XYZ file of C-alpha atoms in Angstrom:
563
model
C 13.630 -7.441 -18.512
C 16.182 -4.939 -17.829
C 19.588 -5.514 -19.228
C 22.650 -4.355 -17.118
C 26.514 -3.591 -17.744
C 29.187 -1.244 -16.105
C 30.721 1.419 -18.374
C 33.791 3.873 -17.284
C 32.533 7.344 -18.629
C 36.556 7.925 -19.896
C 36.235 5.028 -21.818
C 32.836 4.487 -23.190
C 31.132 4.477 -26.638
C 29.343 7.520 -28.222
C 25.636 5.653 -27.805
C 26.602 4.762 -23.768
C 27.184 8.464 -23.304
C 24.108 9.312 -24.853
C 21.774 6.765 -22.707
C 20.643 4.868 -26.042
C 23.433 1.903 -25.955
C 21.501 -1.570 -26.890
C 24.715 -3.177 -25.732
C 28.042 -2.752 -24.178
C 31.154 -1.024 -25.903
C 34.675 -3.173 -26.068
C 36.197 -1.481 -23.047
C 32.804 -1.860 -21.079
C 32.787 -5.347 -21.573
C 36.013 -5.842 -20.744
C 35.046 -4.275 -17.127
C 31.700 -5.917 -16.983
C 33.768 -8.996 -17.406
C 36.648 -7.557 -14.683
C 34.274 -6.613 -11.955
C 31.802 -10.140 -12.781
C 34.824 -12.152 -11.251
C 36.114 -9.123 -8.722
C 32.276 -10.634 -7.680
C 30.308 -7.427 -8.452
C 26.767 -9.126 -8.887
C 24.027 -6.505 -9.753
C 20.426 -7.040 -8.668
C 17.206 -4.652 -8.390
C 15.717 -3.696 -5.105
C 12.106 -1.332 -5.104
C 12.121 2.044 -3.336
C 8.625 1.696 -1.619
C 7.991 -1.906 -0.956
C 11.980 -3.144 -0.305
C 11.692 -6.581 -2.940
C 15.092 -7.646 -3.891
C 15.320 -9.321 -7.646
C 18.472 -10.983 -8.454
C 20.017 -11.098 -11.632
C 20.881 -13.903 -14.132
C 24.782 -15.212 -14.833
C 26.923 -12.733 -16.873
C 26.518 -13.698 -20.614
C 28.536 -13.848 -23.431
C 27.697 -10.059 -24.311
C 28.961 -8.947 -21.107
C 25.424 -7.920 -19.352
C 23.443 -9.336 -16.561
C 19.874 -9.095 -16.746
C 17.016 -8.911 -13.777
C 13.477 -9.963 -14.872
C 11.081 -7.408 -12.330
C 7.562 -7.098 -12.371
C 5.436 -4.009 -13.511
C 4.229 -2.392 -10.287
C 1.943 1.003 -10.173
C 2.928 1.427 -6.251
C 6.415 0.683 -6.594
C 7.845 2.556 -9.553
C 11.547 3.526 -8.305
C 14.155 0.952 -8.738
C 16.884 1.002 -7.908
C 20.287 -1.381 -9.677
C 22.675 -2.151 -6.558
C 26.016 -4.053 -6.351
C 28.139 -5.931 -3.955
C 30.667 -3.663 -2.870
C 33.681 -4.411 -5.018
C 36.763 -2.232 -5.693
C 38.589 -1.712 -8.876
C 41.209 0.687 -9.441
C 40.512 2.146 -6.473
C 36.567 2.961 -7.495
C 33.519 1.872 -7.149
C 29.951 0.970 -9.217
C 27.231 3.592 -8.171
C 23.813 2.852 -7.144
C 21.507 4.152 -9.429
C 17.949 4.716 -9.371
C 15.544 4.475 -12.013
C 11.928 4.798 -12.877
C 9.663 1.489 -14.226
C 6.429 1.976 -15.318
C 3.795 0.829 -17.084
C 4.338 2.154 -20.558
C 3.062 6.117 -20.999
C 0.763 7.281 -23.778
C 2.968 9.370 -26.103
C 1.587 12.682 -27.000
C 2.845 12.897 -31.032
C 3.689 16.629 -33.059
C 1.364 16.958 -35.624
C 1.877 18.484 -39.171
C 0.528 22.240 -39.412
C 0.205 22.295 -35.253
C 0.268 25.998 -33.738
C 1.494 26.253 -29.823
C 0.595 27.179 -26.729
C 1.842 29.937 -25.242
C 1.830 32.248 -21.551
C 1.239 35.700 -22.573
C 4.811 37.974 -23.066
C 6.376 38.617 -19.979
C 4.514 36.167 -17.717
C 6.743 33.474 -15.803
C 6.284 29.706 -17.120
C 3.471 27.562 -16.221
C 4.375 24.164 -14.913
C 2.728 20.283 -14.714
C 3.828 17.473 -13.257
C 2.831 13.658 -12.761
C 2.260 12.202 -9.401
C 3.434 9.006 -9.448
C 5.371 9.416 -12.157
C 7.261 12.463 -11.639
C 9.726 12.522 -14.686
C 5.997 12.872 -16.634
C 6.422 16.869 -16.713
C 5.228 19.938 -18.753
C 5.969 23.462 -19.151
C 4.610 26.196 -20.815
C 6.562 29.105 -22.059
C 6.240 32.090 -24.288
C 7.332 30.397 -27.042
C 6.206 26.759 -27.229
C 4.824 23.980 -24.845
C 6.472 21.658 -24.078
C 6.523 17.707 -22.380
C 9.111 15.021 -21.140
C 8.688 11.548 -19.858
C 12.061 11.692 -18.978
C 12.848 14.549 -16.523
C 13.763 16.929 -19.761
C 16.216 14.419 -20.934
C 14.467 14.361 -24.218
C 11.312 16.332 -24.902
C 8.604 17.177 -27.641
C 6.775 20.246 -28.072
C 3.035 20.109 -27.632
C 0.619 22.045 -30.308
C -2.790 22.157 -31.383
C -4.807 21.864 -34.498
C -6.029 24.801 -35.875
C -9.205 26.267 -36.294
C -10.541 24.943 -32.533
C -8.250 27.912 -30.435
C -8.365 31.672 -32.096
C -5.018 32.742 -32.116
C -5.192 35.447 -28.802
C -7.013 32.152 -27.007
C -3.564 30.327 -28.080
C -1.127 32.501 -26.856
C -3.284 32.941 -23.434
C -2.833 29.774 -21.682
C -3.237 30.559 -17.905
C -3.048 27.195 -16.405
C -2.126 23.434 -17.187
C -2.457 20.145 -15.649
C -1.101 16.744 -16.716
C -2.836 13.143 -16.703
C -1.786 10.145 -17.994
C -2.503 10.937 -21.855
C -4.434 13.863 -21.590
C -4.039 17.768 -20.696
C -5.936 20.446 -19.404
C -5.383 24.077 -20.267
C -7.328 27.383 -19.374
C -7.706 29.920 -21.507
C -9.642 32.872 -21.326
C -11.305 31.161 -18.490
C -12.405 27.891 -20.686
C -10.960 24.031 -20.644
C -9.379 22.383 -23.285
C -8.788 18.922 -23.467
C -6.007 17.930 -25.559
C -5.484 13.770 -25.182
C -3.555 11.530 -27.170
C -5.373 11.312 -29.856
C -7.955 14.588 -29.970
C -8.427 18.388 -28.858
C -11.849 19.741 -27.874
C -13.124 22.445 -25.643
C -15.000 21.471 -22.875
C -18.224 22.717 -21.710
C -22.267 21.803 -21.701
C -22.106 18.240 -22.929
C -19.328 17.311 -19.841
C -21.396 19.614 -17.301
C -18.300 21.533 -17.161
C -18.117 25.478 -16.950
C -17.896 27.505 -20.312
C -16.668 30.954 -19.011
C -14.924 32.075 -16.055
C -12.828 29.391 -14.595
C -10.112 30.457 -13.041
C -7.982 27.477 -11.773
C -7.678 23.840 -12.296
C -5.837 21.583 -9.676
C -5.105 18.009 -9.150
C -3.838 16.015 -6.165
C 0.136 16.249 -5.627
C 1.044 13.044 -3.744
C 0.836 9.793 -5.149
C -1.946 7.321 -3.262
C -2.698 4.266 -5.504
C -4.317 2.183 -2.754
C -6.905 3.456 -1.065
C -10.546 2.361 0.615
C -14.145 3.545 -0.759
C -17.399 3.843 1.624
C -20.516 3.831 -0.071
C -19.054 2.898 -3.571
C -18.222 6.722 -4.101
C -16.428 7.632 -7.421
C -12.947 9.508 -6.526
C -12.526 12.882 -7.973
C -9.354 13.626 -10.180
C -9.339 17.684 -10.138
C -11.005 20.361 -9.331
C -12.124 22.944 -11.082
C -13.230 26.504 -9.725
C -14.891 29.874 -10.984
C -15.790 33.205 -8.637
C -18.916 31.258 -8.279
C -18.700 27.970 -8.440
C -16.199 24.501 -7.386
C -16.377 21.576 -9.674
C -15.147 17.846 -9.386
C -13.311 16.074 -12.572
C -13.596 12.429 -12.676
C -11.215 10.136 -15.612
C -13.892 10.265 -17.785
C -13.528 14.081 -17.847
C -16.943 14.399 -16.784
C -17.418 16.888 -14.255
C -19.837 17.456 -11.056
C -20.478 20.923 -9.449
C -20.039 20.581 -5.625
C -20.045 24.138 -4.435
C -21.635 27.487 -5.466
C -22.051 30.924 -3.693
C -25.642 30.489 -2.680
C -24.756 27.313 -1.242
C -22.129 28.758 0.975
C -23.923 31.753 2.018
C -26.877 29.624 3.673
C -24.053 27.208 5.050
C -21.929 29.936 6.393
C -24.891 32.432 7.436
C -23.889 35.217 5.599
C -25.811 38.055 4.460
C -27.292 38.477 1.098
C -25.031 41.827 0.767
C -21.747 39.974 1.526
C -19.481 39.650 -1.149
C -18.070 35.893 -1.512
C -15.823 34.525 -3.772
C -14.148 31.741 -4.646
C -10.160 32.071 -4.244
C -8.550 28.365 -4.701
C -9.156 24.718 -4.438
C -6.504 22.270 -3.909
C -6.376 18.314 -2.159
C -5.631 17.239 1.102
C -3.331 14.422 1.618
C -6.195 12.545 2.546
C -7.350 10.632 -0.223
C -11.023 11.806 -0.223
C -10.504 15.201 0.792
C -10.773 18.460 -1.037
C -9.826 22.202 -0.052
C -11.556 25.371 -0.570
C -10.317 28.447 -0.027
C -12.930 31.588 -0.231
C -13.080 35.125 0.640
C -16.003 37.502 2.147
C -15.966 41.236 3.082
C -18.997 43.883 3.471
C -17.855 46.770 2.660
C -15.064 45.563 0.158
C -12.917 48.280 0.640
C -9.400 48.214 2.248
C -9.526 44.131 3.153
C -11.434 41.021 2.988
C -11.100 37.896 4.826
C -10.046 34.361 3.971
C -11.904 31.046 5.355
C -10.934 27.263 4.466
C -13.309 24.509 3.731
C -12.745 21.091 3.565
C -15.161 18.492 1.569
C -14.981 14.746 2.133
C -15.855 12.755 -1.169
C -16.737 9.731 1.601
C -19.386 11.875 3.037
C -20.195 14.385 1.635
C -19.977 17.403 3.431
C -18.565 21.049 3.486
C -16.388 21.780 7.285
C -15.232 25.295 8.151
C -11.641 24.993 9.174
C -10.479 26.650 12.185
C -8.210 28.868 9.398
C -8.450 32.899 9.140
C -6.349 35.312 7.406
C -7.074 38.988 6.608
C -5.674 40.350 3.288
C -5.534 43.481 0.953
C -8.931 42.982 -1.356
C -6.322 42.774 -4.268
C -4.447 39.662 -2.856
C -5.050 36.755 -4.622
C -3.858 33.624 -2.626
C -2.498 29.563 -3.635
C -2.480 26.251 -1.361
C -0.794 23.508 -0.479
C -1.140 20.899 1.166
C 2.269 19.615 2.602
C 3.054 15.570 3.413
C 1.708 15.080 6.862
C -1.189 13.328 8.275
C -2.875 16.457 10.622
C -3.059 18.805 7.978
C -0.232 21.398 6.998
C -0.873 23.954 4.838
C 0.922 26.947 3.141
C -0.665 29.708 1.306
C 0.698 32.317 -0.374
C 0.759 35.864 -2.273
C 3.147 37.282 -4.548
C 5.355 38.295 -1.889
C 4.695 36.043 1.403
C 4.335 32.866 2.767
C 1.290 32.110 5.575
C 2.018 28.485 7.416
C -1.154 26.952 9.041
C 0.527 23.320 11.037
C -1.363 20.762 13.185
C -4.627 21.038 11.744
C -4.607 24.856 11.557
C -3.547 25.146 15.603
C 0.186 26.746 14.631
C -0.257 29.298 12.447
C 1.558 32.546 11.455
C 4.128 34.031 8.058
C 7.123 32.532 6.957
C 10.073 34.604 8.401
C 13.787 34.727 6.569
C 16.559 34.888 8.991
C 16.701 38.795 9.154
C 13.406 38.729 10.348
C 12.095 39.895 7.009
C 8.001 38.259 6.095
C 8.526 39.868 2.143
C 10.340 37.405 0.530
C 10.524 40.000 -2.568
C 11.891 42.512 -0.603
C 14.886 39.859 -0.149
C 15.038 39.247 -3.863
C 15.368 42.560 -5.690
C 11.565 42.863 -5.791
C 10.820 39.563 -7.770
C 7.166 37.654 -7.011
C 6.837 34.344 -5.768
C 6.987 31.733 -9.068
C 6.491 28.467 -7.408
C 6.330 26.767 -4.114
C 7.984 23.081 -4.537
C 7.955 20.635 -1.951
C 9.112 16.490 -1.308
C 8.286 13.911 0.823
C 11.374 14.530 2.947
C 9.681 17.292 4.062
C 11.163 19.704 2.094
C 9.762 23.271 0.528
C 11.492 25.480 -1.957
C 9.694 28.315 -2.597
C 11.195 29.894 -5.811
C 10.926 33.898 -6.957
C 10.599 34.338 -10.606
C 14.441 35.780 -10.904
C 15.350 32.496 -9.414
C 15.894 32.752 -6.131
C 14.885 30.199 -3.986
C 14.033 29.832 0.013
C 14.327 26.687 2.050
C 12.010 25.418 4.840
C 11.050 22.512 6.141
C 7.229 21.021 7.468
C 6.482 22.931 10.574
C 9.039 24.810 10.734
C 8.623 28.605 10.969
C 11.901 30.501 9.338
C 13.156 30.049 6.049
C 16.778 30.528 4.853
C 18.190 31.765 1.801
C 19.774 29.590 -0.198
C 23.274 31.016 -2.322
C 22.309 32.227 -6.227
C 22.681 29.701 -8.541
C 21.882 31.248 -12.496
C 21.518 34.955 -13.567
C 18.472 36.180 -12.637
C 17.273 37.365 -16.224
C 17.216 33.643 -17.177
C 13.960 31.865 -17.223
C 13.652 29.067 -15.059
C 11.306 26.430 -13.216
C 11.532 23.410 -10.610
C 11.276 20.098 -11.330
C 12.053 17.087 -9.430
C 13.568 13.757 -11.285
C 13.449 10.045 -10.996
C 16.088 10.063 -8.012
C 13.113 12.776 -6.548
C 15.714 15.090 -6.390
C 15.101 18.668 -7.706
C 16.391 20.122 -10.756
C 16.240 23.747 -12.076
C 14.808 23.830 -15.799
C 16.592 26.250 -17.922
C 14.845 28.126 -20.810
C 15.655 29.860 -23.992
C 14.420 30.363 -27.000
C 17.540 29.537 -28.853
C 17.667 25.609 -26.891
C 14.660 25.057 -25.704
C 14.753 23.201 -22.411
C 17.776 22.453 -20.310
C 17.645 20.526 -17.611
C 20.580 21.133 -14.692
C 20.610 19.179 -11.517
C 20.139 21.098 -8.162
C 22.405 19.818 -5.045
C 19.887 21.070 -2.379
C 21.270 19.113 0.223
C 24.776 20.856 0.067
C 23.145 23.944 -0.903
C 21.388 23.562 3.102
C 24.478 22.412 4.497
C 26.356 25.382 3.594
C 23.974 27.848 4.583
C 23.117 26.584 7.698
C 26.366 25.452 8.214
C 27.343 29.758 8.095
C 23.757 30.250 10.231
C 25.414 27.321 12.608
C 22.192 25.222 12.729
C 22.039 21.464 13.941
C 20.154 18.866 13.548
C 19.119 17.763 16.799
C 19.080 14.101 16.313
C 21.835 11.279 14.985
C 19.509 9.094 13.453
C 15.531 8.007 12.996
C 14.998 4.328 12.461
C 11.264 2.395 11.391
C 10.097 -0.151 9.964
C 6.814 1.178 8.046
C 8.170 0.307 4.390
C 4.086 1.200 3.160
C 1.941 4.327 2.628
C -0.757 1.875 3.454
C -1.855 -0.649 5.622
C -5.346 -2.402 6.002
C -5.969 -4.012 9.472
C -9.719 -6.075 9.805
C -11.451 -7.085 12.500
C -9.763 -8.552 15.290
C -6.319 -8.254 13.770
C -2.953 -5.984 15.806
C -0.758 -3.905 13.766
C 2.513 -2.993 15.071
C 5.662 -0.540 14.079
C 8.801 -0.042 15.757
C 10.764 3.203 15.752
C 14.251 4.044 17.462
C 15.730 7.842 17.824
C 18.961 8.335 18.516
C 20.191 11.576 19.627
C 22.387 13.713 21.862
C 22.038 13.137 25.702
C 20.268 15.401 27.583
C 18.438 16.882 23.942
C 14.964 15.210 25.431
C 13.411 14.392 21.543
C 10.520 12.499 21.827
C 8.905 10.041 19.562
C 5.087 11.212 18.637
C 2.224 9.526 17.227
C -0.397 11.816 15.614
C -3.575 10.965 13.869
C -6.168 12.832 11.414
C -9.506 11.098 10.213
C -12.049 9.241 12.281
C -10.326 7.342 15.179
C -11.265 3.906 14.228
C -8.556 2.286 15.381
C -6.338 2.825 18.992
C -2.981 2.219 20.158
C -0.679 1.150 22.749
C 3.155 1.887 23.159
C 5.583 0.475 24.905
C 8.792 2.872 24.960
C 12.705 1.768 26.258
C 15.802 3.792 26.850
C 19.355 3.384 26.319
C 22.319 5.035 27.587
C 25.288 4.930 25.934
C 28.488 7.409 25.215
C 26.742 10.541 25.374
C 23.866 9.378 23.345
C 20.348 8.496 24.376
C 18.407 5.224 22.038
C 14.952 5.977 22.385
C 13.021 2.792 20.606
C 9.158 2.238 21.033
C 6.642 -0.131 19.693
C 3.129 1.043 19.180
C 0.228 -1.541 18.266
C -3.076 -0.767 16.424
C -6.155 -2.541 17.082
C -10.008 -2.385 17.156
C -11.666 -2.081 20.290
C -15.295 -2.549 18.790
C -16.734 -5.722 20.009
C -18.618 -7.282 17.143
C -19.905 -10.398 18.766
C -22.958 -9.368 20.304
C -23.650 -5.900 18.219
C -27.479 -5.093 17.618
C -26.661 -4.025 14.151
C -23.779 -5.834 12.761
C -23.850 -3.641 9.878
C -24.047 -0.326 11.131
C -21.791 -0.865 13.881
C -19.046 -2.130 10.797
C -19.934 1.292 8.876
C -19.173 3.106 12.188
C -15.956 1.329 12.458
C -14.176 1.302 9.200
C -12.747 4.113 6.675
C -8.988 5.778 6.024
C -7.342 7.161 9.277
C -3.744 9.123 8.292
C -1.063 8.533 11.171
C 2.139 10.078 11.420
């Protein structure tokens, strides 16, 4: 039940300021009361699935409330108005984040922290579907928010399980829903809730040598099995050796060198090793990326494998990048259905679009491919990217690039904080990016980042356009399911400039289970072209006379990603 009121931030209570009001000030009820009969009637529409939940009468307190549901697909709510003026203003939207409640990770009493060695940038952790669920790890402390750094708590460790250089060593992190994984000194620790162990033997898990730890970035709650499969949550990776985490924290080894020297046909003398593993945005998909070279001396080369947990089976990607021996390469996986991918160094940015067919390095509007060279010499910190299609790729002295999915060039966006202060990026429960502020006098700060203006202005100075007025659908879902028999249709309009010639596209990345059909009109109309189309899934597999029901069903169903 979520209890609602208006408040004037000139003329509001201490508590209302500070977001931990149990009920309205004097003046706010006064205005509650002032914009009830002005007809301002609050009520709670989702983000994802667009449900509308009305709220009761105004009581005697001054609030309204709205009774909503617990959802884990449809988290971001947002409190909406009818459109009522007082005093010349308005009541804001606002969005907010309703989940199921979090396990709280508590401070205990003689706890030591975690630390990144001196001098080495922050390590970050996010949640997926809850995205306010962050962590970050500096030289000083670790520490975690539910709350997008609102409030926070720092995060320790008994002692006696970590030596103290092991402590202060922490080279990677990832966050689950009551538990954490660090790495140190290339071993796992699992710090939940309620315990902290090392991992190793007894969770088949590697002792020594791991390198990385990753986990999937977009947030798929719905999704179909084949063959009863289990679904991995990370993976885990040595020189040698990829591994598969499941919730249980039990792990499965899914790749070693031997195994992918008899797959790939290389020679006994090659040197291979493993450089990163990271998810698709498939569901069931996994990314590997490894290097090779002979000789080993000047440059090696990089390959990309991808592993199907539906299978399972290893593919060689049509992906190939020569690098320096000493370059030491990341992944992502950006939101798109054919797969997008950016890697990158310390200094550069490779772009591999349209399942691997576009490929090339990130260029900044003077033409430059080293980032550093266009930020005093700083290394690439983080690369940070929405469902907007959005990237931010972020030096450690703070500067930041903008790109978007596909596209080629990146822009600089204006400085925003002296570049001696330490700082990460985060996005909130509006998924809007903020930069996190560090020192060791106050801890975390939190400061919102405007990246839309920040865009606007520079490409406003770089006189860029958008080429198109507006893009219109009606696919309110990440997922659909559509059995046997059964049509699926969209509709989506473009409006744009005359005489632009955008085009509406449908592309597809899985097994093509499923076809389509479109049917496409035009309109004409004060120097603007309408484009709308309707496209229609459907089966084509004829079921009624099949030799083998069963296998012909098997052929026939599984996740297909359309964009």
């Amino acid at each position: 039940t979520v209890t609602i009121w208006v408040y004037d931030p000139e003329s509001s209570s201490k508590e209302e300021l500070e977001w931990y009001a149990q009920k309205p000030s004097l003046n706010s009820k006064i205005l509650t009361n002032l914009l009830n009969t002005l007809g301002q009637y609050p009520h709670i529409g989702t983000i994802v699935k667009r449900i509308t939940y009305k709220s009761s009468d105004l009581s005697s307190e001054g609030t309204w409330t709205v009774t909503v549901p617990m959802s884990s697909d449809d988290v971001v709510k947002e409190i909406r108005g009818t459109t009522v003026a007082f005093q010349d203003c308005f009541v804001a939207n606002r969005k907010f984040i309703l989940t199921h409640p979090l396990r709280i990770f508590t401070l205990g009493q003689g706890e030591l922290p975690l630390t990144v060695p001196a001098g080495k940038p922050m390590l970050t952790a996010a949640g997926i579907c809850v995205v306010t669920y962050s962590l970050v790890v500096t030289e000083d402390e670790t520490f975690i928010t539910y709350d997008a750094f609102l409030t926070w708590t720092r995060i320790r460790v008994p002692p006696g399980i970590m030596t103290d250089a092991e402590r202060h060593n922490i080279s990677g992190v990832a966050a689950f829903e009551g538990a954490l994984i660090f790495i140190t000194n290339g071993s796992l620790y699992l710090k939940t809730t309620k315990s902290f162990r090392k991992l190793g033997m007894e969770d088949s898990a590697p002792e020594t040598g791991v390198l990385g730890i990753s986990r999937r970035k977009w947030c798929k709650l719905r999704y179909l099995f084949k063959n009863s499969r289990r679904r991995s949550v990370m993976a885990v990776w040595t020189k040698s050796e990829v591994y598969l985490g499941y919730p249980t924290y039990k792990y499965a080894k899914v790749l070693d060198v031997p195994k992918l020297k008899a797959m790939l046909n290389f020679s006994k003398n090659d040197q291979v090793e493993m450089q990163y593993a990271t998810y698709t945005w498939h569901s069931m998909e996994l990314a590997v990326l490894i290097s090779y070279c002979s000789l080993c001396t000047t440059t090696k080369i990089i390959l990309l494998l991808l592993y199907n947990e539906d299978s399972p089976k290893w593919i060689l990607q049509n992906l190939q990048l020569e690098v320096p021996v000493d370059r030491t390469l990341t992944a992502y996986f950006l939101y798109a259905a054919p797969p997008d991918v950016i890697l990158w160094d310390a200094h550069s940015v490779y772009y591999f679009y349209k399942n691997f067919t576009i490929s090339g390095i990130l260029t900044a509007e003077s033409g430059e491919i080293n980032l550093s060279k266009l930020s005093a010499g700083s290394k690439i910190h983080s690369v940070n990217t929405g469902e907007t299609g959005s990237v931010l790729v972020k030096m450690e002295n703070s500067v930041i690039f903008y790109f978007m999915s596909d596209v080629t060039n990146a822009i600089k966006l204006p400085t925003w904080v002296n570049t001696t202060v330490k700082t990460a990026l985060f996005m909130n429960q509006f998924t809007q990016f903020y930069m996190l502020y560090y020192s060791d006098q106050y801890g975390p700060q939190p400061h919102s980042y405007p990246l839309d203006l920040e865009v606007q202005s520079t490409s406003y100075k770089a006189q860029l356009r958008c080429p198109y007025v507006a893009f219109q659908h009606n696919i309110f879902s990440q997922f659909y399911t559509i059995d046997k028999g059964e049509r699926l249709t969209f509709w989506t309009q473009l409006v744009y400039p005359e005489n632009t010639g955008l085009n509406i596209a449908v592309e597809y990345y899985g097994p093509k289970i499923v076809t389509w059909t479109q049917e496409v009109s035009y309109e004409i109309a004060s120097g603007f072209s309408t484009k709308s189309m309707l496209t229609t899934f459907f089966q084509e597999a004829n079921y009624e006379l099949a030799d083998n029901y069963f296998k012909l069903q098997k052929k026939n169903m599984g996740l297909m990603l359309v964009q």
